[in-house]
Amino acid sequence: MNFQKILDEIYAEIQPELSRGKVADYIPALAEVKREQFAMTLTLPDGSVYSVGESTKPFSIQSISKAFTFTMALDIYSKALYERVGVEPSGNPFNSLVQLEYEHGKPRNPFINAGAIAITDALITHYRDEYKTLEAVIGFVRRISDNPEISFDSIVANSEMEHGDRNLALARLMKSFGKFENDVQQTVMTYFKHCAITMNTEELSRAMLFLAFGGTDPISGKQFITPAQAKRINAMMLTCGHYDASGEFAFHVGLPAKSGVGGGIAATVPGVMSIAVWSPGLNQYGNSHAGTLALELFTTKTGLSIF
Ligand code: GLU
């Protein structure tokens, strides 16, 4: 298949969509990002990389980092993790407090904000403090992307903390149910910092490759997790990766993927390749508008979906 030609076609077809959608403005540092931008990268197991658009331009990966922290926590806690966080789609917006209240402080899944904050809490308990936890998360992302340069943007993290009342409220609500082990402020700040990891589509696509290949990076041969764990993370991305639009994404795109309000989407085509796409304009659910359409065009043109 001529992947470069397919990407070039997608790039041309997606142009009218780049001025649709709305850049995330509830995090002031993200509100400054120009909407009309697009990048897409495919990484294959033989190391070949195909890109289009601004694929070397860094962006805030935001909730895509939840796929990485969930991977780490699953590896550490195994089945005991499900006592802290469920595995069902929420059908609710990413930062909803309502469901958490009537489900007694146990988040539905690791990809809604409450679930991801609970995962950060679990990681801090394991690594003993928030600095070691952040170091471990960044270290893990550096290893899976085979890139020692990956880091986070403290301006974005601080900007989010200044407007972080809702996420702090989620953590406090969990604490009120006795379902939170560490300091709320420090844990939420650590969560904001891992959300503020900055990557471009080339780096992000590379980082997802191990998840497309049963937990082992086919380029370096390094095994990060077991095939059973990789299955669970892919399943979670398919069913919960796009908040209350997860069903719609599976319906139109048909790939396990995780989105972030920075406009990125990271996807796997299990056994075939990993994909990252970025376009900052978001749809009403907080997922990249053009990025979602580009992935839909990709699976339509190539027939590469899991269904
Ligand atoms: N850090 C963002 C928040 O907690 C992540 C949301 C997202 O990317 O969907 O609101």
GROMACS .gro file of N, CA, C and O and ligand atoms in nm, residues 26-27 30 61-64 66 94-95 111 113 117 160 167 191-192 195-196 243 258-262 285-287, ligand 1:
model
  122
   26TYR      N    1  -1.030   2.615   2.823
   26TYR     CA    2  -1.041   2.613   2.969
   26TYR      C    3  -0.903   2.598   3.033
   26TYR      O    4  -0.885   2.614   3.153
   27ILE      N    5  -0.801   2.565   2.950
   27ILE     CA    6  -0.662   2.571   2.996
   27ILE      C    7  -0.599   2.688   2.918
   27ILE      O    8  -0.573   2.677   2.798
   30LEU      N    9  -0.336   2.655   2.653
   30LEU     CA   10  -0.372   2.583   2.530
   30LEU      C   11  -0.456   2.671   2.438
   30LEU      O   12  -0.459   2.651   2.317
   61ILE      N   13   0.013   1.657   2.495
   61ILE     CA   14  -0.057   1.530   2.468
   61ILE      C   15  -0.180   1.514   2.557
   61ILE      O   16  -0.269   1.436   2.528
   62GLN      N   17  -0.185   1.590   2.669
   62GLN     CA   18  -0.302   1.588   2.759
   62GLN      C   19  -0.349   1.445   2.791
   62GLN      O   20  -0.271   1.366   2.835
   63SER      N   21  -0.475   1.414   2.762
   63SER     CA   22  -0.529   1.286   2.809
   63SER      C   23  -0.471   1.163   2.742
   63SER      O   24  -0.497   1.052   2.786
   64ILE      N   25  -0.393   1.181   2.636
   64ILE     CA   26  -0.328   1.064   2.576
   64ILE      C   27  -0.232   1.003   2.679
   64ILE      O   28  -0.211   0.882   2.683
   66LYS      N   29  -0.294   0.944   2.966
   66LYS     CA   30  -0.366   0.849   3.052
   66LYS      C   31  -0.349   0.705   3.005
   66LYS      O   32  -0.356   0.611   3.084
   94PHE      N   33  -1.580   1.418   3.015
   94PHE     CA   34  -1.456   1.371   3.078
   94PHE      C   35  -1.436   1.419   3.220
   94PHE      O   36  -1.367   1.356   3.298
   95ASN      N   37  -1.498   1.532   3.255
   95ASN     CA   38  -1.472   1.588   3.388
   95ASN      C   39  -1.599   1.590   3.475
   95ASN      O   40  -1.612   1.673   3.563
  111PHE      N   41  -0.976   0.646   3.198
  111PHE     CA   42  -0.957   0.752   3.099
  111PHE      C   43  -1.042   0.877   3.124
  111PHE      O   44  -1.016   0.982   3.066
  113ASN      N   45  -1.137   1.185   3.372
  113ASN     CA   46  -1.043   1.255   3.459
  113ASN      C   47  -1.033   1.192   3.598
  113ASN      O   48  -0.924   1.172   3.651
  117ILE      N   49  -0.694   1.048   3.760
  117ILE     CA   50  -0.638   1.104   3.884
  117ILE      C   51  -0.624   0.991   3.988
  117ILE      O   52  -0.524   0.986   4.062
  160GLU      N   53  -0.299   2.501   3.400
  160GLU     CA   54  -0.414   2.415   3.429
  160GLU      C   55  -0.446   2.414   3.579
  160GLU      O   56  -0.563   2.412   3.618
  167ASN      N   57  -1.104   1.945   3.860
  167ASN     CA   58  -1.024   1.824   3.882
  167ASN      C   59  -0.991   1.808   4.032
  167ASN      O   60  -0.991   1.697   4.084
  191TYR      N   61  -0.077   1.488   3.812
  191TYR     CA   62  -0.163   1.453   3.697
  191TYR      C   63  -0.153   1.562   3.589
  191TYR      O   64  -0.136   1.532   3.471
  192PHE      N   65  -0.160   1.689   3.629
  192PHE     CA   66  -0.149   1.798   3.530
  192PHE      C   67  -0.013   1.795   3.459
  192PHE      O   68  -0.003   1.822   3.340
  195CYS      N   69  -0.013   1.524   3.204
  195CYS     CA   70  -0.096   1.567   3.091
  195CYS      C   71  -0.021   1.669   3.004
  195CYS      O   72  -0.048   1.679   2.884
  196ALA      N   73   0.072   1.742   3.067
  196ALA     CA   74   0.143   1.849   2.995
  196ALA      C   75   0.267   1.797   2.921
  196ALA      O   76   0.348   1.877   2.871
  243TYR      N   77  -1.414   0.958   2.564
  243TYR     CA   78  -1.518   1.006   2.655
  243TYR      C   79  -1.656   0.963   2.606
  243TYR      O   80  -1.673   0.850   2.561
  258LYS      N   81  -0.668   0.690   2.175
  258LYS     CA   82  -0.691   0.781   2.289
  258LYS      C   83  -0.671   0.924   2.243
  258LYS      O   84  -0.572   0.955   2.178
  259SER      N   85  -0.766   1.008   2.281
  259SER     CA   86  -0.758   1.149   2.241
  259SER      C   87  -0.715   1.236   2.359
  259SER      O   88  -0.718   1.193   2.474
  260GLY      N   89  -0.677   1.360   2.328
  260GLY     CA   90  -0.647   1.458   2.432
  260GLY      C   91  -0.696   1.595   2.390
  260GLY      O   92  -0.707   1.622   2.270
  261VAL      N   93  -0.724   1.682   2.487
  261VAL     CA   94  -0.776   1.815   2.452
  261VAL      C   95  -0.672   1.907   2.387
  261VAL      O   96  -0.706   2.016   2.343
  262GLY      N   97  -0.547   1.860   2.379
  262GLY     CA   98  -0.447   1.933   2.301
  262GLY      C   99  -0.468   1.914   2.152
  262GLY      O  100  -0.398   1.974   2.070
  285TYR      N  101  -1.725   1.714   2.201
  285TYR     CA  102  -1.690   1.617   2.306
  285TYR      C  103  -1.547   1.635   2.357
  285TYR      O  104  -1.501   1.559   2.442
  286GLY      N  105  -1.473   1.731   2.297
  286GLY     CA  106  -1.335   1.752   2.340
  286GLY      C  107  -1.235   1.667   2.265
  286GLY      O  108  -1.121   1.651   2.307
  287ASN      N  109  -1.277   1.610   2.151
  287ASN     CA  110  -1.185   1.531   2.068
  287ASN      C  111  -1.153   1.611   1.941
  287ASN      O  112  -1.239   1.684   1.890
  308GLU     N1  113  -0.559   1.774   3.164
  308GLU     C1  114  -0.689   1.777   3.103
  308GLU     C2  115  -0.794   1.787   3.214
  308GLU     O1  116  -0.773   1.730   3.317
  308GLU     C3  117  -0.705   1.652   3.023
  308GLU     C4  118  -0.835   1.647   2.950
  308GLU     C5  119  -0.825   1.582   2.814
  308GLU     O2  120  -0.721   1.586   2.748
  308GLU     O3  121  -0.924   1.529   2.768
  308GLU     O4  122  -0.894   1.852   3.200
   0.00000   0.00000   0.00000
